[in-house]
Coordinates of C-alpha atoms in Angstrom, one line a residue:
M1 CA 80.4 210.8 126.7
S2 CA 78.2 209.6 129.4
S3 CA 77.7 205.5 130.1
L4 CA 73.9 205.1 129.1
R5 CA 74.7 207.6 125.7
L6 CA 77.6 205.8 124.9
K7 CA 75.5 202.3 125.8
S8 CA 72.8 203.6 123.1
C9 CA 75.5 204.7 120.1
V10 CA 77.5 201.2 120.6
A11 CA 74.0 199.7 120.5
G12 CA 73.3 201.7 117.6
L13 CA 75.9 200.4 115.8
L14 CA 75.2 196.4 116.6
L15 CA 71.3 196.8 115.6
A16 CA 72.1 198.2 112.5
T17 CA 73.8 194.7 111.6
T18 CA 71.5 192.5 113.4
A19 CA 69.6 190.8 109.8
T20 CA 73.6 189.6 108.4
F21 CA 74.3 188.5 111.9
A22 CA 72.6 184.9 111.6
Q23 CA 74.7 184.5 108.3
A24 CA 77.6 182.0 108.7
D25 CA 79.3 184.1 105.5
T26 CA 79.5 188.1 107.5
L27 CA 82.2 188.5 110.2
R28 CA 82.7 191.4 112.7
V29 CA 85.7 192.8 113.8
V30 CA 86.1 195.1 116.1
P31 CA 89.7 197.1 114.1
T32 CA 93.0 198.2 116.6
A33 CA 91.5 201.8 115.8
P34 CA 88.9 204.3 114.1
L35 CA 89.0 204.1 110.4
Q36 CA 88.3 207.7 109.3
I37 CA 91.4 208.5 105.6
L38 CA 90.7 205.8 103.5
D39 CA 93.4 207.0 100.7
P40 CA 96.3 204.5 102.4
L41 CA 98.5 206.8 100.3
S42 CA 97.8 209.3 102.6
T43 CA 99.2 208.7 105.8
T44 CA 101.4 205.3 107.7
A45 CA 98.4 204.4 109.9
Y46 CA 97.8 201.5 110.2
I47 CA 94.0 201.2 109.9
T48 CA 94.4 203.1 106.8
R49 CA 97.1 200.7 105.4
D50 CA 94.5 197.7 106.9
H51 CA 91.1 199.5 105.3
G52 CA 93.7 199.7 101.9
F53 CA 94.1 195.3 102.0
M54 CA 91.0 194.5 102.0
V55 CA 90.3 196.5 99.1
Y56 CA 93.1 197.0 97.2
D57 CA 95.5 193.8 95.1
T58 CA 99.5 194.3 94.7
L59 CA 102.1 193.7 92.5
F60 CA 103.9 191.4 94.8
G61 CA 103.6 190.3 98.2
T62 CA 105.3 189.3 101.1
D63 CA 105.6 185.8 102.6
L64 CA 105.9 185.0 106.3
E65 CA 109.6 183.9 105.4
G66 CA 109.9 187.7 104.1
K67 CA 110.1 186.2 100.6
V68 CA 108.2 188.0 97.6
H69 CA 106.2 186.7 94.8
P70 CA 104.4 187.6 92.1
E71 CA 101.0 188.2 93.0
M72 CA 99.1 190.7 90.1
V73 CA 101.8 190.2 87.5
E74 CA 102.4 187.2 85.6
K75 CA 105.7 187.2 84.3
Y76 CA 108.2 189.5 84.7
A77 CA 112.0 190.0 83.4
V78 CA 115.1 192.4 84.2
D79 CA 118.3 192.8 81.8
E80 CA 122.0 192.1 82.1
A81 CA 122.9 195.9 83.6
A82 CA 119.8 195.4 86.5
T83 CA 118.4 198.7 84.5
T84 CA 115.4 198.1 82.9
W85 CA 112.7 195.6 84.6
T86 CA 110.0 194.4 82.4
F87 CA 106.6 193.5 84.1
T88 CA 103.3 191.7 82.7
L89 CA 100.1 191.6 84.6
R90 CA 97.9 188.7 84.7
E91 CA 95.1 188.1 82.0
G92 CA 92.3 189.1 83.4
L93 CA 92.3 190.5 86.0
A94 CA 90.1 193.9 86.2
F95 CA 88.4 196.9 89.2
H96 CA 85.5 196.6 90.8
D97 CA 83.7 199.6 88.5
G98 CA 84.2 196.2 86.0
S99 CA 87.1 198.0 83.8
P100 CA 90.5 196.1 83.4
V101 CA 93.0 196.9 85.4
T102 CA 96.7 197.8 82.5
S103 CA 99.7 199.3 82.3
A104 CA 98.4 202.5 83.1
D105 CA 97.0 202.3 85.6
A106 CA 100.1 200.6 87.6
I107 CA 102.6 202.5 86.1
A108 CA 100.1 205.8 88.3
S109 CA 99.8 203.9 91.4
L110 CA 103.5 203.4 91.5
Q111 CA 104.0 207.4 90.2
R112 CA 101.8 208.2 93.6
W113 CA 103.2 205.7 96.0
Q114 CA 106.9 206.9 95.0
S115 CA 106.4 210.5 95.8
K116 CA 104.9 209.0 99.3
D117 CA 106.9 206.6 100.4
T118 CA 110.3 206.2 101.9
L119 CA 111.2 203.3 100.5
G120 CA 109.3 204.5 97.3
G121 CA 111.2 207.8 97.1
K122 CA 113.8 206.3 97.0
M123 CA 113.5 204.4 93.7
K124 CA 112.1 207.4 92.6
A125 CA 115.0 209.3 92.9
R126 CA 116.6 206.1 89.9
T127 CA 113.3 206.3 88.4
T128 CA 114.8 207.2 84.9
A129 CA 111.5 206.5 82.9
M130 CA 107.7 204.2 83.5
T131 CA 106.5 203.1 80.1
A132 CA 103.5 200.4 78.7
V133 CA 105.0 199.0 76.5
D134 CA 101.0 197.3 75.6
D135 CA 98.2 196.9 77.8
R136 CA 100.1 194.2 80.2
T137 CA 102.9 194.3 80.1
F138 CA 105.3 197.4 81.6
Q139 CA 108.5 198.7 82.3
I140 CA 110.8 200.7 84.7
K141 CA 114.0 202.2 83.6
L142 CA 117.4 203.4 86.0
S143 CA 119.2 205.4 85.3
A144 CA 121.7 202.3 88.6
P145 CA 120.4 199.8 89.9
F146 CA 118.2 199.8 93.1
G147 CA 118.5 195.6 94.8
P148 CA 115.1 196.2 96.2
M149 CA 113.0 196.6 93.5
L150 CA 111.5 193.7 94.1
T151 CA 111.2 194.4 98.2
A152 CA 109.6 197.6 97.7
L153 CA 107.3 196.8 95.6
G154 CA 105.3 194.0 97.7
K155 CA 106.4 195.4 100.6
P156 CA 103.0 194.5 102.9
S157 CA 103.6 198.2 104.9
A158 CA 103.2 201.5 105.6
I159 CA 103.4 203.2 103.2
V160 CA 102.1 200.3 100.3
P161 CA 102.3 200.4 96.7
F162 CA 98.6 199.2 96.1
I163 CA 96.9 199.7 92.0
M164 CA 94.5 202.3 92.0
P165 CA 93.0 203.8 88.3
K166 CA 94.3 205.9 87.3
A167 CA 91.4 208.0 87.0
V168 CA 91.1 207.7 90.4
I169 CA 94.5 208.5 90.6
D170 CA 94.5 211.3 88.2
E171 CA 90.8 213.3 89.6
A172 CA 92.6 212.9 92.9
G173 CA 95.8 214.8 91.3
S174 CA 97.7 216.6 94.4
G175 CA 95.1 215.4 97.4
P176 CA 94.2 212.0 98.8
I177 CA 91.4 209.5 96.9
T178 CA 87.7 209.9 97.2
K179 CA 86.6 206.5 94.8
I180 CA 87.9 203.9 96.6
I181 CA 87.9 201.5 93.7
G182 CA 90.1 198.5 94.3
S183 CA 90.6 195.1 92.6
G184 CA 91.2 193.3 95.9
P185 CA 89.7 190.6 96.8
F186 CA 86.1 192.4 98.1
K187 CA 84.3 195.6 97.6
F188 CA 84.2 198.7 99.8
V189 CA 80.3 199.3 100.9
A190 CA 80.4 203.5 100.2
N191 CA 77.2 204.2 101.4
E192 CA 77.7 202.3 104.5
F193 CA 80.9 203.6 106.0
K194 CA 80.0 205.9 108.9
P195 CA 83.8 207.3 109.5
G196 CA 85.1 206.6 112.7
E197 CA 82.5 204.1 113.6
R198 CA 82.5 201.3 110.4
A199 CA 83.5 200.4 107.8
V200 CA 82.0 197.7 105.3
Y201 CA 83.7 194.8 102.7
V202 CA 81.3 192.6 100.7
K203 CA 82.9 189.9 98.5
N204 CA 84.0 191.0 94.9
E205 CA 82.7 188.0 93.2
A206 CA 84.9 188.6 89.6
Y207 CA 88.3 188.2 92.2
K208 CA 90.7 185.9 90.7
P209 CA 93.1 184.3 92.8
R210 CA 96.3 182.7 92.2
S211 CA 96.3 179.1 92.4
E212 CA 99.6 179.1 95.2
P213 CA 98.8 178.8 99.0
A214 CA 98.2 182.5 100.7
S215 CA 101.4 183.7 103.1
G216 CA 101.3 187.0 104.6
T217 CA 99.8 189.5 102.0
S218 CA 101.2 186.5 99.0
G219 CA 99.7 183.7 97.3
G220 CA 95.9 182.3 96.4
K221 CA 93.4 185.5 98.2
V222 CA 90.6 182.7 98.4
V223 CA 87.2 184.3 100.0
K224 CA 84.8 182.9 102.1
L225 CA 82.7 185.6 103.3
D226 CA 80.2 187.5 101.3
K227 CA 80.6 190.7 103.8
V228 CA 82.6 191.8 106.4
E229 CA 82.1 195.0 109.0
W230 CA 84.7 196.3 110.8
I231 CA 82.7 198.0 113.6
F232 CA 85.0 200.4 116.6
L233 CA 83.7 200.1 119.9
K234 CA 85.6 202.5 122.4
D235 CA 85.4 201.0 125.4
A236 CA 87.2 197.6 125.3
Q237 CA 84.8 196.0 128.5
T238 CA 82.2 196.6 125.3
A239 CA 83.6 194.9 123.1
V240 CA 84.8 192.5 124.9
N241 CA 81.5 191.9 126.5
A242 CA 80.1 192.3 122.6
L243 CA 82.2 189.0 121.4
R244 CA 80.7 187.4 124.4
N245 CA 77.2 187.7 123.4
K246 CA 78.7 187.1 120.0
E247 CA 77.8 190.1 119.1
I248 CA 80.6 190.3 117.4
D249 CA 83.6 187.4 116.2
Y250 CA 87.0 189.2 116.2
I251 CA 89.2 191.7 118.5
D252 CA 92.2 192.3 116.8
Q253 CA 93.5 194.0 119.8
P254 CA 91.9 194.0 123.7
S255 CA 93.3 196.1 125.6
Y256 CA 96.1 194.9 127.4
E257 CA 94.5 195.4 131.2
Q258 CA 92.0 192.6 129.5
V259 CA 94.6 190.6 128.6
A260 CA 95.3 188.4 132.0
D261 CA 91.3 187.7 132.3
L262 CA 90.7 186.8 128.4
Q263 CA 93.5 184.1 129.2
K264 CA 91.5 182.6 131.8
D265 CA 88.4 181.9 129.9
P266 CA 87.8 179.1 127.9
N267 CA 85.5 180.2 126.0
I268 CA 88.3 182.2 124.2
D269 CA 90.9 181.9 121.7
I270 CA 93.7 184.4 122.5
V271 CA 96.1 184.8 119.8
N272 CA 99.3 186.2 120.3
R273 CA 101.7 188.0 118.5
P274 CA 105.3 188.3 119.7
L275 CA 106.8 191.6 119.9
S276 CA 105.2 192.7 117.1
L277 CA 104.9 196.0 117.8
S278 CA 107.7 199.1 118.0
F279 CA 107.6 202.1 120.7
V280 CA 109.4 205.3 118.7
M281 CA 108.8 209.2 120.4
R282 CA 109.7 211.7 117.6
F283 CA 110.3 215.3 117.6
N284 CA 109.2 218.2 116.1
T285 CA 112.9 219.6 115.0
L286 CA 111.8 222.6 113.3
T287 CA 110.3 224.6 115.6
P288 CA 111.6 225.3 119.6
P289 CA 112.2 224.0 121.6
F290 CA 113.9 220.5 119.8
N291 CA 115.4 222.4 116.5
D292 CA 117.7 222.5 119.7
L293 CA 119.6 219.1 119.8
R294 CA 121.0 219.7 123.2
V295 CA 117.2 219.7 124.4
R296 CA 116.1 216.8 122.1
R297 CA 119.4 214.9 123.5
A298 CA 118.0 216.3 127.0
A299 CA 113.8 214.3 126.8
M300 CA 116.2 211.1 124.7
L301 CA 117.8 211.3 128.8
A302 CA 113.7 211.7 130.0
V303 CA 112.9 208.0 129.0
N304 CA 112.6 204.9 130.7
Q305 CA 111.5 201.9 128.6
D306 CA 110.7 200.4 131.6
A307 CA 108.4 202.3 132.8
V308 CA 106.3 202.5 129.5
L309 CA 106.5 199.5 128.6
K310 CA 105.2 198.3 132.5
V311 CA 102.2 200.6 132.3
Q312 CA 101.1 200.9 128.5
I313 CA 101.5 196.8 128.2
G314 CA 101.1 195.3 132.2
V315 CA 101.0 191.3 130.5
P316 CA 103.9 189.5 132.0
G317 CA 106.3 188.3 129.3
A318 CA 104.3 190.5 126.6
Y319 CA 107.5 193.1 126.2
Q320 CA 111.4 194.3 126.7
S321 CA 113.6 196.9 126.5
C322 CA 114.9 197.6 123.0
A323 CA 118.1 200.5 122.4
S324 CA 118.5 200.3 118.9
V325 CA 116.3 201.7 116.3
Y326 CA 116.0 198.5 114.6
P327 CA 113.9 196.0 115.6
C328 CA 115.8 193.7 118.1
G329 CA 116.8 189.8 117.5
T330 CA 116.4 191.6 113.6
I331 CA 119.3 191.9 110.8
Y332 CA 120.4 195.0 111.4
S333 CA 120.3 195.3 115.2
S334 CA 122.8 196.0 117.8
T335 CA 123.2 197.6 120.8
P336 CA 124.1 201.9 121.1
D337 CA 126.9 203.3 122.3
N338 CA 124.8 206.2 122.7
Y339 CA 121.7 205.8 124.1
T340 CA 120.4 203.8 126.6
G341 CA 116.3 203.6 127.0
K342 CA 117.1 204.3 130.6
P343 CA 116.8 207.9 132.6
N344 CA 119.8 210.3 133.7
F345 CA 116.9 213.2 135.9
A346 CA 120.3 215.4 136.6
E347 CA 122.1 214.7 133.2
A348 CA 118.6 216.2 131.5
R349 CA 118.4 219.0 133.8
K350 CA 121.6 220.0 132.7
L351 CA 121.3 220.0 129.5
L352 CA 118.0 221.8 129.3
A353 CA 120.1 224.6 131.5
E354 CA 122.9 225.3 128.9
A355 CA 119.8 224.8 126.1
K356 CA 118.1 228.1 128.6
Y357 CA 114.7 225.6 128.3
D358 CA 112.7 229.4 128.5
G359 CA 109.7 226.5 130.5
T360 CA 107.4 227.1 127.4
P361 CA 105.1 223.2 128.2
I362 CA 106.1 220.5 125.9
V363 CA 102.4 219.7 123.4
I364 CA 102.7 215.9 123.7
L365 CA 100.0 214.2 120.6
D366 CA 98.1 212.3 122.9
A367 CA 96.0 208.9 121.7
P368 CA 94.1 207.7 124.1
E369 CA 92.0 206.3 122.0
V370 CA 93.9 203.3 120.3
R371 CA 94.7 201.3 122.6
V372 CA 98.6 200.2 121.4
Q373 CA 100.0 203.1 122.2
S374 CA 97.4 204.7 125.0
K375 CA 100.0 205.2 128.0
T376 CA 102.4 206.1 126.1
A377 CA 102.1 209.8 126.4
P378 CA 101.2 210.2 129.6
M379 CA 104.1 208.1 130.4
M380 CA 107.1 210.3 128.8
S381 CA 104.9 213.5 129.7
A382 CA 105.4 212.5 133.7
L383 CA 109.1 211.3 132.5
L384 CA 109.8 214.4 130.1
Q385 CA 108.6 216.2 133.6
Q386 CA 111.1 215.0 136.0
A387 CA 113.7 215.4 133.7
G388 CA 112.7 219.6 134.0
F389 CA 110.3 220.4 131.4
K390 CA 106.8 221.1 131.7
T391 CA 104.3 219.4 129.3
Q392 CA 100.8 219.6 127.6
L393 CA 99.0 216.5 127.2
L394 CA 97.0 217.0 124.0
P395 CA 94.7 214.6 124.0
L396 CA 92.9 214.2 120.1
D397 CA 91.0 211.5 118.8
W398 CA 92.9 209.5 115.6
A399 CA 91.9 211.7 112.9
S400 CA 92.7 214.3 114.8
W401 CA 95.9 213.3 115.8
L402 CA 96.6 212.3 112.6
Q403 CA 96.1 215.6 110.8
K404 CA 97.6 217.4 113.6
R405 CA 101.5 215.9 113.0
T406 CA 101.4 216.1 109.5
N407 CA 101.6 220.0 111.1
T408 CA 104.2 222.1 111.3
A409 CA 103.8 225.3 112.6
P410 CA 104.9 226.1 115.7
A411 CA 103.4 224.6 118.8
K412 CA 101.6 227.8 120.6
D413 CA 100.7 228.3 116.5
G414 CA 98.8 224.8 116.8
G415 CA 101.2 223.2 115.8
W416 CA 102.9 220.3 118.3
N417 CA 106.3 219.8 119.8
L418 CA 105.9 215.6 120.4
F419 CA 104.4 212.5 119.3
I420 CA 105.0 208.7 120.1
A421 CA 104.6 206.3 117.4
A422 CA 103.5 202.6 117.4
W423 CA 105.0 200.6 114.7
S424 CA 104.9 197.0 112.8
P425 CA 109.3 195.9 113.6
Y426 CA 108.6 195.1 109.4
D427 CA 108.7 198.7 109.5
L428 CA 111.5 200.0 110.6
T429 CA 113.6 196.1 110.0
V430 CA 115.3 197.7 107.4
P431 CA 116.8 201.5 106.9
I432 CA 116.0 202.2 103.4
S433 CA 112.5 201.7 104.0
S434 CA 112.0 202.6 107.9
A435 CA 109.6 206.2 107.7
P436 CA 111.3 207.5 111.3
L437 CA 115.1 206.9 109.8
T438 CA 114.4 209.4 107.0
A439 CA 116.4 212.3 107.4
N440 CA 115.4 214.8 104.0
G441 CA 113.7 217.5 106.0
R442 CA 109.9 218.2 104.9
A443 CA 109.6 215.5 102.1
G444 CA 110.3 213.0 105.8
W445 CA 107.7 211.7 108.5
P446 CA 106.7 214.5 110.5
G447 CA 109.2 215.6 112.7
W448 CA 111.0 216.4 109.2
F449 CA 114.3 215.2 110.8
E450 CA 117.5 217.3 108.6
D451 CA 120.6 215.5 107.9
A452 CA 123.3 214.7 105.2
Q453 CA 125.2 212.4 106.4
V454 CA 122.5 210.3 107.4
E455 CA 120.5 210.8 103.7
A456 CA 124.2 209.8 102.2
L457 CA 124.6 206.5 104.4
L458 CA 121.0 205.4 102.9
G459 CA 122.2 205.6 99.8
Q460 CA 125.3 203.6 100.8
F461 CA 122.8 201.2 101.5
I462 CA 122.1 200.5 98.4
N463 CA 124.4 200.6 96.8
A464 CA 126.9 198.0 99.4
P465 CA 127.0 194.6 98.0
D466 CA 126.5 192.1 100.6
L467 CA 125.3 191.4 104.4
P468 CA 128.5 192.3 106.3
E469 CA 128.7 196.0 104.2
Q470 CA 124.9 196.6 104.7
K471 CA 125.4 195.9 108.2
A472 CA 128.1 198.0 108.6
I473 CA 125.9 201.1 107.0
A474 CA 123.0 200.5 108.8
T475 CA 125.2 201.0 111.9
K476 CA 126.4 204.2 111.5
I477 CA 122.8 205.1 110.6
Q478 CA 121.5 203.9 113.9
T479 CA 124.4 205.5 115.6
R480 CA 124.0 209.6 113.8
I481 CA 119.9 209.4 114.1
L482 CA 121.0 209.2 118.3
E483 CA 123.7 211.7 118.1
Q484 CA 120.9 213.5 116.7
G485 CA 118.0 213.3 118.7
A486 CA 116.3 212.0 114.9
I487 CA 113.9 209.7 117.6
A488 CA 113.8 207.9 120.8
P489 CA 113.4 204.1 120.6
L490 CA 111.1 202.7 123.7
G491 CA 111.0 199.5 123.8
Q492 CA 108.4 196.3 122.1
A493 CA 105.2 195.0 122.3
D494 CA 103.4 191.9 122.7
Q495 CA 99.7 192.3 120.8
F496 CA 96.9 189.9 121.2
S497 CA 93.3 189.6 119.4
V498 CA 90.6 187.9 120.6
M499 CA 87.4 185.2 119.8
R500 CA 85.6 183.2 120.2
K501 CA 86.8 179.4 120.6
G502 CA 86.5 177.2 117.2
S503 CA 84.4 180.3 116.2
L504 CA 86.8 181.2 113.3
E505 CA 89.0 178.5 110.4
G506 CA 91.4 180.2 108.2
L507 CA 93.0 183.3 109.4
L508 CA 96.6 182.9 108.4
P509 CA 99.4 184.5 110.8
R510 CA 100.1 188.2 110.5
I511 CA 103.2 189.5 108.6
A512 CA 102.1 193.6 109.2
S513 CA 98.3 193.1 108.9
T514 CA 95.6 191.3 109.9
V515 CA 94.5 189.8 106.7
F516 CA 90.2 188.8 105.9
W517 CA 90.8 186.3 103.0
N518 CA 91.0 182.8 103.2
V519 CA 89.2 183.0 106.9
S520 CA 85.8 181.6 107.1
V521 CA 82.4 181.5 110.4
T522 CA 81.2 178.7 112.0
G523 CA 78.5 180.6 113.7
K524 CA 80.0 179.5 117.5

């Protein structure tokens, strides 16, 4: 796109909302990525998750310490056998169309979520029935105790068990939902949505926040804004200029090249979230050449975490290598003995020769418009070439990238071979909720790794009686995942958000998603 055309598009997006610009009750945000997929259960993309938290509510929420608290639920109980859970919804909950939130909606939402989410799938395997006792009370009956029940219902990141109207779910059938109707703190304005460019949310006047203080995704979601506008600006410098010119109020993630300059600006507040991002390289194990373990191992031997992080992040002190499949410093992390995150190109070439790799280019999915990972794919492409691979970068807009990675076909028929994903550490900390650790083939995360041993270990983890046993099993899972080349960890990094100094009040520290309840705009 030419510079003139880009400036015209940006001006159009900003002018589209000048009528509300002067109002102190409107917040304008440049999000981390363009919003194009609206169904938060159809993708693990974080921008869609963040959209979900604007519109929908959850039965439970998770605070900053990782503790789970009731949100839409008024009370709950579990029997002595821990196989029958009873939940009662808060009185007066209503969807944005005015219809009441009922047990039938909660049950339909949970059943749909169980079919989409990694942890939900584990819960589904033990669920024998979900039944409504009355309009506000429902039960979940299990074949065996499921220890992480509340953790699952209150998970704050992809895929979140958002509560939706049963009618909307029924209308969608097996496809994505098309009507965005929640019961959360903001309403989605469908007629102002421009995919990949602009999304608008207005205050849900009927929302009834809890009385407890807000923390993470739990507590009282008090809405102090009349409107929140998401405006995605592809050009990072244009976004910063718009912030300084008071055309937008908040950038959820500037480019890393801008951080040093922004840190020196006395008129800018910058929020640093230490090691809040983990990078993972994923292989398509269904098709050549990565259906051969030797080729996957060769690619893992091409990894140079320090080089990838230096190129992608570059901010001194804002990244660290981490070879564990669990974020370093978290409860289950340990140093593996079968993966270092450091290159051994000579050994990689030996494995490729042994596997008779024929030089067919590896198709690498690339998402240049997503700032937190825009340089990871090109850097890994260069490293893979040093290891003896031929590579082909496939740059795509974010929606096309997300769609392409669901394609199970061989690369020559429109599929792919490898991609790199940026994850919140929260999503990777516990093995049973980590999508990259799924080993159930086509039912799992794109890449479709299948391994009965890993799946058995995940089942053992759920049944583990105490933390030492859980840690021992988690280590076995890590060893097997790396041994079989399901993923290759690429390290961790900080994330940054910026705003004009003193321009926002009440922005909550995030556990995963940036949330905009409790936030007010001062006009500075």
